[in-house]
Every structure is written in C-alpha cells, then in structure tokens.
Coordinates of C-alpha atoms in Angstrom, one line a residue:
X1 CA 0.0 0.2 -0.2
X2 CA 3.5 2.6 1.1
X3 CA 5.1 1.8 -2.3
X4 CA 1.4 2.2 -4.8
X5 CA 1.7 5.1 -2.9
X6 CA 5.2 6.2 -2.7
X7 CA 4.9 5.2 -7.1
X8 CA 1.9 7.7 -7.2
X9 CA 3.4 11.0 -5.9
X10 CA 6.4 9.9 -8.2
X11 CA 4.0 9.1 -11.1
X12 CA 1.1 12.2 -10.7
X13 CA 4.2 15.1 -10.8
X14 CA 5.5 13.9 -14.5
X15 CA 2.2 13.3 -15.9
X16 CA 1.0 16.4 -14.8
X17 CA 4.7 17.9 -16.5
X18 CA 3.4 15.7 -19.6
X19 CA 0.3 17.6 -20.1
X20 CA 1.5 20.8 -19.7
X21 CA 4.2 20.1 -22.3
X22 CA 1.7 19.4 -24.7
X23 CA -0.6 22.6 -24.5
X24 CA 2.7 24.3 -24.8
X25 CA 4.2 22.7 -27.7
X26 CA 0.7 22.6 -29.3
X27 CA 0.6 26.7 -28.9
X28 CA 4.0 26.8 -30.1
X29 CA 3.7 24.8 -33.1
X30 CA 0.4 27.3 -34.2
X31 CA 2.5 30.3 -33.0
X32 CA 5.6 29.5 -35.8
X33 CA 2.8 28.3 -38.4
X34 CA 2.6 29.7 -41.5
X35 CA 0.1 32.8 -43.4
X36 CA -0.7 32.6 -46.6
X37 CA -3.0 34.2 -48.8
X38 CA -5.7 32.8 -50.8
X39 CA -7.0 34.6 -54.1
X40 CA -10.3 34.0 -55.9
X41 CA -8.7 31.3 -58.4
X42 CA -7.7 29.6 -54.6
X43 CA -3.8 30.4 -55.9
X44 CA -2.1 31.2 -52.9
X45 CA -0.5 35.2 -53.4
X46 CA 3.5 36.2 -53.6
X47 CA 5.3 36.8 -50.8
X48 CA 5.8 40.1 -52.9
X49 CA 2.6 40.6 -53.5
X50 CA 0.9 40.7 -50.2
X51 CA 2.3 40.0 -46.7
X52 CA 0.3 39.0 -43.4
X53 CA 1.9 40.6 -40.2
X54 CA 1.0 39.2 -37.1
X55 CA 2.2 41.1 -33.3
X56 CA 1.7 39.0 -30.4
X57 CA 1.1 40.5 -27.1
X58 CA 1.0 37.7 -24.1
X59 CA -2.3 35.4 -25.4
X60 CA -3.6 37.9 -28.2
X61 CA -2.3 38.2 -30.8
X62 CA -3.4 41.6 -33.7
X63 CA -3.2 40.4 -37.7
X64 CA -3.6 42.6 -40.9
X65 CA -2.5 41.7 -44.3
X66 CA -1.5 44.4 -46.8
X67 CA -1.5 44.8 -50.6
X68 CA 1.8 45.7 -51.3
X69 CA 2.1 45.2 -55.1
X70 CA 1.0 48.2 -58.0
X71 CA -2.2 45.6 -58.5
X72 CA -5.6 45.3 -57.0
X73 CA -5.8 41.8 -56.4
X74 CA -9.0 39.4 -54.3
X75 CA -8.9 37.5 -51.5
X76 CA -10.1 34.8 -51.2
X77 CA -9.0 34.2 -47.6
X78 CA -6.5 35.3 -45.2
X79 CA -4.9 31.3 -43.9
X80 CA -3.4 32.3 -40.8
X81 CA -2.0 30.0 -39.0
X82 CA -1.6 26.3 -40.6
X83 CA 0.2 23.3 -39.3
X84 CA 0.3 19.6 -38.2
X85 CA -1.0 19.4 -34.8
X86 CA 0.2 16.0 -33.7
X87 CA -3.1 15.6 -31.5
X88 CA -4.8 12.4 -30.6
X89 CA -7.8 11.9 -33.1
X90 CA -9.9 10.9 -30.2
X91 CA -9.0 14.8 -28.6
X92 CA -12.7 16.0 -27.6
X93 CA -13.6 19.4 -29.1
X94 CA -16.0 21.9 -28.4
X95 CA -17.0 24.1 -31.9
X96 CA -19.0 27.8 -32.3
X97 CA -21.7 27.3 -34.9
X98 CA -21.3 30.3 -37.6
X99 CA -25.2 30.4 -37.0
X100 CA -26.9 29.5 -34.2
X101 CA -28.8 26.2 -34.9
X102 CA -25.1 24.6 -35.9
X103 CA -22.8 23.2 -33.3
X104 CA -19.8 21.1 -33.1
X105 CA -19.1 18.6 -30.9
X106 CA -17.0 15.3 -31.0
X107 CA -13.3 14.2 -31.6
X108 CA -10.8 16.1 -34.0
X109 CA -11.1 12.6 -35.7
X110 CA -14.5 12.0 -35.8
X111 CA -15.9 15.2 -35.4
X112 CA -20.2 15.0 -34.6
X113 CA -22.9 17.7 -35.1
X114 CA -24.8 18.7 -32.1
X115 CA -27.9 20.3 -33.8
X116 CA -30.1 19.2 -36.9
X117 CA -29.1 22.3 -39.5
X118 CA -25.9 21.8 -40.0
X119 CA -23.4 25.3 -41.9
X120 CA -22.3 22.8 -44.4
X121 CA -25.4 20.9 -44.4
X122 CA -28.7 22.8 -44.1
X123 CA -27.2 26.5 -44.8
X124 CA -24.4 25.1 -47.3
X125 CA -21.8 27.2 -46.1
X126 CA -18.9 26.2 -47.5
X127 CA -15.6 24.1 -45.7
X128 CA -12.4 25.4 -46.3
X129 CA -10.6 22.6 -48.5
X130 CA -13.2 20.1 -47.6
X131 CA -11.9 20.0 -43.9
X132 CA -14.8 20.4 -40.7
X133 CA -15.1 23.8 -40.1
X134 CA -16.4 25.1 -36.8
X135 CA -16.1 29.1 -36.4
X136 CA -15.2 31.7 -33.5
X137 CA -13.6 29.9 -30.9
X138 CA -12.9 26.1 -31.1
X139 CA -12.1 24.3 -27.4
X140 CA -10.1 20.8 -26.9
X141 CA -9.6 18.5 -24.2
X142 CA -6.1 17.7 -24.5
X143 CA -6.9 15.2 -21.9
X144 CA -8.4 15.3 -18.1
X145 CA -7.1 19.1 -17.2
X146 CA -5.6 19.9 -19.9
X147 CA -7.5 21.9 -22.5
X148 CA -6.9 24.5 -25.0
X149 CA -9.6 27.4 -26.2
X150 CA -8.8 29.2 -29.8
X151 CA -11.1 32.1 -30.7
X152 CA -11.0 35.8 -32.4
X153 CA -12.1 38.3 -29.8
X154 CA -13.4 39.9 -32.4
X155 CA -15.9 39.6 -35.5
X156 CA -16.0 43.0 -37.3
X157 CA -15.4 42.6 -40.9
X158 CA -14.3 38.7 -41.2
X159 CA -16.0 35.1 -39.9
X160 CA -12.9 33.8 -38.1
X161 CA -12.8 29.9 -39.2
X162 CA -12.0 26.3 -37.9
X163 CA -11.0 24.0 -40.0
X164 CA -9.3 20.9 -38.4
X165 CA -8.9 17.0 -38.8
X166 CA -7.0 14.2 -37.7
X167 CA -3.2 15.9 -37.9
X168 CA -4.4 19.0 -39.7
X169 CA -5.5 22.9 -37.9
X170 CA -6.2 25.7 -40.6
X171 CA -7.8 29.0 -39.2
X172 CA -8.9 31.5 -41.5
X173 CA -10.8 34.7 -42.5
X174 CA -12.9 34.0 -44.7
X175 CA -12.6 37.5 -47.3
X176 CA -15.3 36.6 -50.0
X177 CA -13.2 37.9 -52.5
X178 CA -13.3 41.1 -51.8
X179 CA -10.7 43.6 -53.8
X180 CA -7.7 44.5 -51.6
X181 CA -6.8 48.0 -53.0
X182 CA -2.8 49.1 -53.9
X183 CA -1.3 49.9 -50.5
X184 CA -4.8 49.8 -49.0
X185 CA -4.5 47.5 -45.5
X186 CA -7.1 45.2 -43.5
X187 CA -6.8 44.7 -39.8
X188 CA -7.6 41.5 -38.9
X189 CA -9.8 39.6 -36.3
X190 CA -8.4 40.0 -33.1
X191 CA -7.0 36.3 -32.0
X192 CA -6.7 34.4 -28.7
X193 CA -5.0 31.3 -27.8
X194 CA -5.2 30.4 -24.0
X195 CA -4.5 26.7 -22.5
X196 CA -5.2 25.7 -18.8
X197 CA -6.7 22.7 -17.0
X198 CA -10.0 23.8 -16.0
X199 CA -13.1 24.7 -18.7
X200 CA -14.4 27.5 -16.9
X201 CA -12.0 29.9 -16.3
X202 CA -10.5 29.2 -19.5
X203 CA -13.9 30.3 -20.9
X204 CA -13.8 33.0 -18.3
X205 CA -10.7 35.4 -19.8
X206 CA -12.3 34.6 -23.4
X207 CA -15.8 36.9 -22.3
X208 CA -12.7 38.8 -20.9
X209 CA -11.8 39.6 -23.8
X210 CA -14.5 40.2 -25.4
X211 CA -16.1 42.1 -23.1
X212 CA -13.1 44.9 -23.8
X213 CA -14.1 44.7 -27.7
X214 CA -18.2 44.9 -27.2
X215 CA -18.7 46.1 -23.3
X216 CA -22.3 45.8 -22.2
X217 CA -24.0 48.7 -22.6
X218 CA -28.2 48.1 -22.5
X219 CA -28.2 47.0 -19.2
X220 CA -31.7 45.4 -18.8
X221 CA -31.7 42.8 -16.4
X222 CA -32.7 38.3 -17.2
X223 CA -36.6 38.8 -19.5
X224 CA -39.4 36.9 -17.6
X225 CA -42.7 36.6 -20.0
X226 CA -44.3 34.6 -21.9
X227 CA -43.5 33.0 -25.7
X228 CA -46.8 32.7 -27.9
X229 CA -44.9 30.5 -31.0
X230 CA -44.9 26.9 -28.2
X231 CA -48.3 26.2 -28.0
X232 CA -50.1 27.8 -31.0
X233 CA -47.4 28.6 -33.8
X234 CA -47.9 30.9 -37.1
X235 CA -51.9 30.4 -36.0
X236 CA -51.8 32.8 -33.2
X237 CA -55.0 34.6 -32.8
X238 CA -55.5 38.1 -30.6
X239 CA -57.8 36.2 -28.5
X240 CA -55.4 34.0 -27.0
X241 CA -52.7 36.4 -27.0
X242 CA -55.0 38.2 -24.4
X243 CA -56.3 35.6 -22.2
X244 CA -53.0 34.8 -21.1
X245 CA -52.6 38.2 -20.8
X246 CA -54.8 38.1 -18.3
X247 CA -54.0 34.9 -16.8
X248 CA -50.8 36.5 -16.6
X249 CA -51.3 40.7 -15.0
X250 CA -53.5 38.3 -12.7
X251 CA -51.7 35.3 -11.3
X252 CA -48.2 36.7 -12.2
X253 CA -47.5 39.5 -13.2
X254 CA -43.4 38.7 -12.7
X255 CA -43.6 37.2 -16.5
X256 CA -43.9 41.5 -18.3
X257 CA -43.3 40.5 -21.3
X258 CA -46.0 39.3 -23.9
X259 CA -44.5 37.5 -26.6
X260 CA -46.4 38.0 -29.4
X261 CA -43.8 35.1 -31.6
X262 CA -44.8 35.5 -35.7
X263 CA -48.6 34.5 -37.5
X264 CA -49.7 38.3 -37.1
X265 CA -48.3 39.5 -40.7
X266 CA -49.1 38.9 -43.5
X267 CA -46.1 37.9 -45.9
X268 CA -42.3 37.9 -43.9
X269 CA -41.7 42.0 -45.1
X270 CA -45.0 43.0 -44.3
X271 CA -44.1 43.8 -40.2
X272 CA -47.0 47.0 -39.8
X273 CA -50.1 45.4 -41.8
X274 CA -52.5 42.9 -40.4
X275 CA -52.6 39.1 -41.6
X276 CA -55.7 38.1 -42.2
X277 CA -56.2 34.8 -39.2
X278 CA -54.6 37.3 -36.6
X279 CA -58.0 38.7 -36.5
X280 CA -56.7 42.0 -34.1
X281 CA -55.7 45.5 -34.6
X282 CA -51.7 44.0 -33.9
X283 CA -51.4 47.8 -32.0
X284 CA -53.8 47.4 -30.3
X285 CA -53.6 44.5 -28.9
X286 CA -50.3 46.1 -28.2
X287 CA -51.1 48.6 -26.3
X288 CA -54.0 46.3 -24.1
X289 CA -51.0 44.4 -23.4
X290 CA -49.7 48.0 -21.6
X291 CA -53.0 48.1 -19.5
X292 CA -53.0 45.6 -17.3
X293 CA -50.0 46.6 -16.5
X294 CA -48.0 44.6 -19.3
X295 CA -45.2 44.7 -21.7
X296 CA -45.7 44.8 -25.3
X297 CA -43.4 42.4 -26.5
X298 CA -43.3 41.3 -30.8
X299 CA -41.4 38.9 -33.7
X300 CA -39.4 40.2 -36.2
X301 CA -38.0 39.3 -39.0
X302 CA -36.1 42.4 -40.5
X303 CA -33.5 40.7 -43.1
X304 CA -36.2 38.6 -45.0
X305 CA -39.3 39.2 -47.3
X306 CA -41.6 37.0 -48.7
X307 CA -41.8 37.3 -53.1
X308 CA -45.7 37.6 -52.2
X309 CA -44.6 40.6 -49.4
X310 CA -45.8 45.1 -50.4
X311 CA -42.1 45.6 -49.7
X312 CA -40.3 42.8 -52.1
X313 CA -42.6 43.9 -54.5
X314 CA -42.2 47.6 -54.3
X315 CA -38.5 47.5 -53.5
X316 CA -36.7 45.0 -54.9
X317 CA -33.5 47.1 -56.0
X318 CA -33.3 47.1 -51.7
X319 CA -32.2 43.7 -51.6
X320 CA -29.1 41.7 -51.7
X321 CA -28.6 40.8 -56.0
X322 CA -26.8 37.9 -57.0
X323 CA -23.8 37.9 -59.6
X324 CA -26.5 38.5 -62.0
X325 CA -27.6 41.9 -60.6
X326 CA -30.8 40.4 -58.7
X327 CA -32.3 39.9 -56.3
X328 CA -30.7 37.0 -55.1
X329 CA -32.8 34.3 -54.0
X330 CA -31.7 33.1 -50.5
X331 CA -32.7 29.4 -51.8
X332 CA -30.3 29.2 -54.7
X333 CA -26.6 29.5 -52.0
X334 CA -28.7 28.3 -48.5
X335 CA -31.3 27.6 -47.0
X336 CA -34.8 29.5 -48.2
X337 CA -36.4 29.5 -44.7
X338 CA -39.2 27.6 -43.1
X339 CA -42.1 29.2 -44.2
X340 CA -43.7 32.2 -47.1
X341 CA -40.3 31.4 -48.9
X342 CA -38.2 31.7 -50.7
X343 CA -37.1 34.9 -48.8
X344 CA -34.8 37.6 -50.5
X345 CA -32.9 40.0 -48.6
X346 CA -33.2 43.7 -47.6
X347 CA -29.3 44.6 -48.4
X348 CA -27.8 46.1 -44.6
X349 CA -25.0 48.4 -46.5
X350 CA -27.9 50.2 -48.6
X351 CA -28.3 53.6 -46.5
X352 CA -32.3 53.7 -48.2
X353 CA -32.9 50.1 -46.1
X354 CA -30.7 51.5 -43.2
X355 CA -32.8 53.9 -42.7
X356 CA -36.4 52.0 -43.1
X357 CA -34.8 49.8 -40.5
X358 CA -34.5 52.3 -38.8
X359 CA -38.0 53.5 -38.9
X360 CA -39.3 50.1 -38.8
X361 CA -38.1 49.5 -35.0
X362 CA -38.7 53.2 -34.0
X363 CA -42.4 53.4 -35.0
X364 CA -42.8 49.6 -33.4
X365 CA -40.9 51.3 -30.2
X366 CA -42.8 54.4 -29.7
X367 CA -46.1 54.2 -31.8
X368 CA -47.0 50.7 -30.3
X369 CA -45.1 50.6 -27.3
X370 CA -42.9 47.7 -27.9
X371 CA -40.6 47.4 -25.9
X372 CA -38.8 44.3 -26.4
X373 CA -38.1 42.7 -29.7
X374 CA -37.4 38.8 -30.8
X375 CA -35.1 39.6 -34.1
X376 CA -35.6 36.2 -35.8
X377 CA -33.3 35.3 -39.0
X378 CA -31.1 37.3 -38.6
X379 CA -28.5 34.3 -40.2
X380 CA -29.7 36.0 -43.5
X381 CA -28.9 39.2 -42.5
X382 CA -24.9 37.6 -43.8
X383 CA -25.7 35.5 -45.9
X384 CA -22.9 33.9 -48.3
X385 CA -22.1 34.7 -51.8
X386 CA -24.3 38.3 -52.6
X387 CA -23.1 41.6 -53.8
X388 CA -23.8 44.4 -52.4
X389 CA -24.7 47.7 -52.6
X390 CA -21.5 48.7 -51.0
X391 CA -18.9 46.4 -52.6
X392 CA -16.2 47.2 -50.6
X393 CA -18.6 45.2 -47.2
X394 CA -18.1 41.6 -46.3
X395 CA -22.0 40.5 -45.2
X396 CA -20.2 40.5 -41.8
X397 CA -20.6 44.1 -41.9
X398 CA -23.6 44.4 -44.0
X399 CA -25.7 42.1 -40.9
X400 CA -23.6 44.8 -38.7
X401 CA -24.2 48.4 -40.7
X402 CA -27.8 46.5 -40.7
X403 CA -28.2 45.7 -37.0
X404 CA -27.3 48.7 -36.0
X405 CA -29.6 51.0 -38.0
X406 CA -32.3 48.4 -36.0
X407 CA -30.8 49.1 -32.9
X408 CA -30.5 53.0 -33.7
X409 CA -34.9 52.5 -34.4
X410 CA -35.6 50.6 -31.3
X411 CA -33.4 52.3 -29.1
X412 CA -32.8 51.3 -25.7
X413 CA -35.3 48.6 -26.5
X414 CA -34.5 44.6 -25.7
X415 CA -33.1 43.2 -28.7
X416 CA -33.1 38.8 -28.1
X417 CA -31.1 37.4 -31.4
X418 CA -32.6 33.8 -32.9
X419 CA -31.1 31.9 -35.6
X420 CA -28.6 34.6 -35.9
X421 CA -25.1 34.6 -36.5
X422 CA -22.7 33.8 -33.1
X423 CA -20.1 35.7 -33.6
X424 CA -20.6 38.5 -36.2
X425 CA -23.6 39.6 -33.4
X426 CA -21.5 40.4 -31.0
X427 CA -21.6 44.0 -29.7
X428 CA -25.5 44.4 -31.2
X429 CA -28.2 41.9 -29.1
X430 CA -29.2 42.2 -25.2
X431 CA -30.6 38.1 -25.9
X432 CA -28.9 35.3 -27.3
X433 CA -30.8 31.8 -27.8
X434 CA -29.3 29.2 -27.6
X435 CA -30.9 26.5 -28.5
X436 CA -33.1 25.2 -31.2
X437 CA -37.4 25.6 -30.7
X438 CA -37.5 23.2 -27.6
X439 CA -40.6 20.7 -28.3
X440 CA -43.2 18.9 -25.5
X441 CA -41.1 15.5 -26.3
X442 CA -37.8 14.2 -23.8
X443 CA -36.4 14.2 -27.3
X444 CA -37.1 17.4 -27.2
X445 CA -36.3 18.2 -23.8
X446 CA -33.0 15.9 -23.6
X447 CA -31.1 17.9 -27.3
X448 CA -32.4 21.3 -26.9
X449 CA -30.7 20.9 -23.2
X450 CA -27.5 19.8 -24.1
X451 CA -27.8 22.8 -26.6
X452 CA -28.0 25.7 -24.1
X453 CA -25.4 24.5 -22.2
X454 CA -22.9 24.2 -24.2
X455 CA -23.6 28.3 -24.3
X456 CA -23.9 28.1 -20.7
X457 CA -20.5 30.2 -20.5
X458 CA -21.8 33.5 -23.2
X459 CA -24.9 34.8 -21.1
X460 CA -24.3 37.8 -18.2
X461 CA -21.0 38.1 -20.3
X462 CA -22.0 38.5 -24.2
X463 CA -25.5 38.7 -23.2
X464 CA -28.8 37.4 -21.9
X465 CA -28.9 33.5 -22.7
X466 CA -32.8 32.1 -23.8
X467 CA -32.9 28.5 -23.5
X468 CA -36.1 28.4 -25.0
X469 CA -39.4 28.3 -23.4
X470 CA -39.6 26.5 -20.3
X471 CA -42.7 24.3 -20.6
X472 CA -45.2 22.1 -18.0
X473 CA -48.2 20.9 -20.0
X474 CA -48.0 19.8 -23.5
X475 CA -51.4 20.4 -25.2
X476 CA -51.1 17.4 -27.4
X477 CA -52.6 13.8 -26.7
X478 CA -51.1 10.4 -27.1
X479 CA -47.6 10.8 -26.6
X480 CA -46.0 13.3 -23.3
X481 CA -43.0 13.9 -21.5
X482 CA -42.7 12.5 -18.0
X483 CA -43.0 14.3 -15.0
X484 CA -39.6 13.4 -14.7
X485 CA -38.6 14.9 -17.9
X486 CA -41.0 18.1 -17.1
X487 CA -38.6 18.2 -14.2
X488 CA -35.4 17.7 -16.0
X489 CA -36.5 19.8 -17.9
X490 CA -37.2 22.7 -15.8
X491 CA -33.6 22.1 -14.3
X492 CA -31.7 22.6 -17.4
X493 CA -33.8 26.4 -17.6
X494 CA -32.7 26.8 -14.2
X495 CA -29.2 25.8 -14.8
X496 CA -29.2 28.1 -17.9
X497 CA -29.7 31.0 -15.3
X498 CA -30.6 33.3 -18.5
X499 CA -34.4 34.3 -19.2
X500 CA -37.7 32.6 -18.6
X501 CA -40.3 33.0 -21.5
X502 CA -43.1 30.6 -20.3
X503 CA -44.4 28.8 -23.6
X504 CA -48.1 26.7 -22.7
X505 CA -51.4 27.7 -22.9
X506 CA -51.4 28.9 -19.7
X507 CA -55.1 29.4 -19.0
X508 CA -54.9 25.6 -18.4
X509 CA -51.4 24.8 -16.7
X510 CA -52.9 22.8 -13.4
X511 CA -51.8 24.0 -10.4
X512 CA -48.5 21.5 -9.6
X513 CA -46.7 23.1 -13.1
X514 CA -48.0 26.9 -12.2
X515 CA -45.7 26.1 -8.3
X516 CA -42.9 25.0 -10.7
X517 CA -42.9 27.5 -12.7
X518 CA -43.0 30.4 -9.9
X519 CA -39.9 28.5 -8.6
X520 CA -37.3 29.6 -11.5
X521 CA -38.9 33.4 -10.9
X522 CA -36.5 34.9 -10.8
X523 CA -33.5 33.5 -12.8
X524 CA -30.0 33.1 -11.2
X525 CA -28.8 35.8 -13.4
X526 CA -25.6 32.7 -14.1
X527 CA -25.3 29.7 -15.6
X528 CA -24.2 26.9 -13.6
X529 CA -21.0 26.0 -13.6
X530 CA -20.3 21.8 -15.0
X531 CA -16.6 20.1 -14.8
X532 CA -16.6 19.5 -18.1
X533 CA -19.4 18.5 -21.1
X534 CA -20.8 15.0 -19.7
X535 CA -23.0 18.3 -17.3
X536 CA -24.6 15.8 -15.1
X537 CA -23.5 18.4 -12.1
X538 CA -23.9 22.2 -12.4
X539 CA -22.8 24.8 -9.4
X540 CA -24.5 27.6 -9.2
X541 CA -23.7 30.0 -6.1
X542 CA -25.8 31.8 -4.3
X543 CA -25.9 34.1 -0.7
X544 CA -26.0 30.8 1.4
X545 CA -24.2 28.3 -0.1
X546 CA -24.8 26.5 -3.3
X547 CA -27.1 25.0 -5.8
X548 CA -26.4 22.2 -7.6
X549 CA -28.1 20.6 -10.8
X550 CA -28.0 16.9 -11.7
X551 CA -29.2 15.3 -14.3
X552 CA -28.8 11.5 -15.9
X553 CA -29.4 12.1 -19.6
X554 CA -29.2 7.8 -19.5
X555 CA -31.5 5.0 -20.4
X556 CA -30.9 3.7 -17.1
X557 CA -30.1 4.6 -13.6
X558 CA -27.3 6.3 -12.6
X559 CA -25.3 7.3 -8.8
X560 CA -24.3 11.1 -8.5
X561 CA -21.3 11.8 -6.1
X562 CA -22.1 15.9 -4.8
X563 CA -19.0 17.2 -3.4
X564 CA -19.2 19.9 -0.9
X565 CA -17.0 22.7 0.3
X566 CA -15.8 22.9 3.9
X567 CA -18.7 23.2 6.6
X568 CA -21.5 21.5 6.8
X569 CA -24.9 22.2 4.7
X570 CA -28.5 21.9 5.0
X571 CA -29.6 20.0 1.1
X572 CA -33.4 20.6 0.0
X573 CA -34.9 19.4 -2.6
X574 CA -35.8 22.8 -4.3
X575 CA -38.6 21.4 -6.6
X576 CA -40.5 19.5 -3.8
X577 CA -39.4 21.3 -0.7
X578 CA -38.2 17.7 1.0
X579 CA -35.5 18.5 3.8
X580 CA -32.5 15.7 3.1
X581 CA -30.5 16.7 6.1
X582 CA -27.3 18.1 7.0
X583 CA -24.2 16.8 5.5
X584 CA -20.5 17.6 5.1
X585 CA -18.1 16.7 2.5
X586 CA -20.2 14.9 0.4
X587 CA -24.1 14.0 -0.8
X588 CA -24.6 10.7 -2.3
X589 CA -28.4 9.4 -5.0
X590 CA -27.2 6.7 -5.2
X591 CA -29.9 6.0 -8.0
X592 CA -31.0 8.8 -10.6
X593 CA -33.6 7.6 -12.3
X594 CA -33.8 7.7 -16.0
X595 CA -34.7 11.3 -18.3
X596 CA -34.9 12.9 -14.5
X597 CA -32.8 15.6 -12.9
X598 CA -32.6 16.7 -9.1
X599 CA -32.3 21.2 -7.6
X600 CA -30.5 20.8 -5.2
X601 CA -30.2 23.8 -2.3
X602 CA -27.0 23.7 0.0
X603 CA -27.4 25.9 2.8
X604 CA -24.1 26.5 5.2
X605 CA -25.4 25.7 8.6
X606 CA -23.0 28.3 11.0

C-alpha cells in the first residue's frame, strides 16, 4: 500500500508535466506556423504581392494583411495559421457554428453535429478544403486537466474559421473575394490562444477579452415573460394573446413581457400590415397588453422578405443581389426559409435599407410601445455569396450595419437574437437564443438542453441566454413527457441562468405546474458551472451556499456524488421542498432515475 502511494506521488507530477508540455507544444507549433493569402482563383499569393503581419501581445494576436503590389487583388481568404497539430484523433472538441442552429462536438478525427441544421449542410456554407469547420472559437480537451481554447475576440469585418481533421489545423479569415487595393491594409480580427486545466476559467478569460471589445451598454435584467409560439405557432390569434395576458396580470405579473411570436403579419417583410388570421389590430392588441401593466414584445424577422410581400414588390432594389444583378433568392445559395419563402434579403449596406429599418423599429418602439423585440432569421442578414450595394463590404459588415440601424430605431428596447450568426452578433444584441426550438418531448428536452448548456458560458457576459421556453403542459393528446422529464427540462432552464419565457397556454396550466413555474422566478442571472461537457452536476453559487443541478441524461438509473465545500450544509430538494438532512464533504444520490434531474439547495449551517 505504501509502495503504491509512493509510486503515485512520483507518477502524478510526471503526468502533469507531460500534459503541460502537450498544450505548450501545441501553442508553440501554432505560433510558428506559416500564414498565407489565397486569391479568388484558389492560388496562393506571392509574398512579394501581399504580406500578413502577426503581432503577439501575450495571449492576444493582432493581425493584418496588406497589398504591397501595384495591382488590385481579389482575396478569397487569409490563412493566419496552418500546421500539423500532432494531437490524438480522439481529442474531444467543442466549436461554435456560424449560425445558432449549428454546434460541433465529438473529436478531431470524428466530429459530431450537435444540431440538426448544420452550417455546411442545411445552410450550404462551404468549408475550406473539405475540412470540418467551426466559427469564432474552438475548445480542445487534450486531457482531463489540460485544455486549449482558440478564438477571435472580435468580429467586425471577417468571420474566423477553425478547420481541422485528425492531423491538421487551419485557421482562416473569410475575405469573400473582396478587392484589396494597392497599398491598402485590412486589419483582421483579434486572435486569442490560451491553455489551462479548467474549462470554465478558460471561458472566463475569453469572455473578459471580448468584453473589452464589446462592452454591454444596455443594462437590462434578464427578461421574464410568455411566448405564443410553442403552443399556438403561426396560427396565434389576438384572443389567445389577450387571454394569456389576462392570466399573467392576475396570477404571475413577473412574466411581464408578452411575446407575440410570429403569425400576426400577412407576409414576411410586411410587419406593419395586419394578417387575416390574427383577428385583431396588432397595435391595439399591444396597447391592451400595456394597459394590464405588462410589456408588449413582438417577433420580427427584419432582413427577409417573401416574394409575395409588399416590401419585395415595391423595393426589389433594396435586396442583396446575385451575380447577374437580380435580387438573390436565398435558396440558391443557402437555406430558403422555413415558411412563406423562398426569402429575399435586405441589404444592410444600402442607406435606404438602413433608414427603412430604423423607421420600422422606431414606429414599433414609439407608436406601438414595444419594449422587447425577438429578431428572428438574422442569419439571412449575413447571407453568403451575395453582391452588396457597398461592394467593399463583407457579409459580416452588411449584417452589422443593418443591426446598428435597427438599434437606432429600437432605442433602449431589449433585442433578442434568434437564428442569428453567433460571432457576428457580438455587441449587437441583449439576448441570444442558445438552442433550437423546444418541443413537448424527451428527445427535444435532451437535445436543446445540451445545446443551451454548451453555451452557458456566454450568459451574462455577451448577452442573456434564451434557452427557449419552459414547457410544463403538453396541449397534445397521446405521447407526452413524463413528470421526471418535465422536471429535467425545468432544471435545465434553471441551470442556464438566463431568460425565462413560459410557452404553455397558461389558462390551462394545472396548479402543480404553476408551482414549478413560480420556483423558476426570478432567474439566477448566472449559468451553472460544470466540470466538463457531460453536464452531470452543475453548481450555481448563492448568498447562503450553492444550488446543484444534477442530471441523468441516460436510459438507466445512475449514481451522482455531490462534492460539498468545507463545512456542514443543510440540503433541500428545491422542486419538492423536502429536507434531505445535514451533510458534510459529500452527498450521494445512489439511484437518479433515467431522464430525470434534481435541484438541490445547499445552505451552510453555522
């Protein structure tokens, strides 16, 4: 026994040193790797024509590209780092998607799509050299206690792409074949490369660096409210909205934002016109919400227009163009839209479009009293392969200029981004949908729950995360989630720490489900911190101790062990109110049932 202990004391430091060397070697190889400029025809530019500069300041790298030739050059991309990474193919990864519905997990050799609507598949965004690609950031877990986080801390003009396979890592800036004039220099996005043992602390360092570039200027507490979409979808009526607003005003006024989520407009793009099925004048419905002491919130997809819309028919010149100078049909280059399509796209670089967007949101904010906008289909504002009014602008700049025009009109209103490009939205929105739409099923609770928890580190730093609605009472007959599965879903909502929106028809919500909803009010404002991406036990600190979010994602019972801080703690099941007793050191859940979760409050005993 003593011999084993002695050997372990010798071996552990060696393992730690090896792990440290692995991340150090990886970062050293990154910094030593060559840069290259790829021209429109796919050829590599000569170093006598164009030069890439990289300047490191500790963990941050400022980069630029300059045309030193006498001829204009069309630049496809700048490859800022490209090297053989020498990591095992089994190295776990996590990377962001270009747009909200795409996330990547798995390993370097076998990456796994975590969402069903991928960038490369559903949205047809090409990947450099056929390498699997993520956008904005990439986390690598070299060992249990050694991680590397690569990211750009800005996204003003170019989207950063992290492309890889089992042998190679390639980091590039997409320049979209724009012209770099003789003598002209582009500043590329700021880059960050860090290593450490703790995933949460690495994310802390990244978010702090990004906050320096995009400080949060709108100090709005995490919103609470109700959304019409999950229960009523595009068929919502003025009557549905009024009945739920009445219920909220009488029973739960903390849910103050009443979100009319699609269905009120006749076509995509005609946001000030009344749809036939809604059955009421929208501006009047919004005023009625306000008269109940609540806040009117509305869904708008600001960049898109249906072919039948008045907006498209009257202003085809406002749209992003194809290479023939005609309005670009989005289904020709990407996803054409989920309803009333194929969609055309407003060009955010056009001054007339900017003025239109400002006036549209000024009308809804000032005349209609909307203090919250759910901005959907935002990806289309940054659609690839289009020709813009400003031919020197990237799609990222087009999106950001359009969003800035929206903010100018919306003023101090809360802006929630949905189906948005994640990294290009930095500094532009107050809330960010962190998952696909949730539905009344275990598979949905499980899938969107993991999507949201993977983005928990963004909550309260970039914006408030929106994990989509809390659902507690299925309107469907037949298959429904079990009570354990509903509590699993509610625990995910708690652990995200962000926005809280009810998606049920509250006029039909049973009393026991009302009690669960009340226990989620108010949100904590901070995401639970997890040791790894298994998301089995999350910790949310409180003034009296901690709250533990404990999950069983599997199909068989599982043991979970809560490691308590020093001292004695009174443990309470937050959902049932049951006193579990006083414990020190740890608390063991011997058999957590499948598809279930617990929320345990630990209060320190003096």
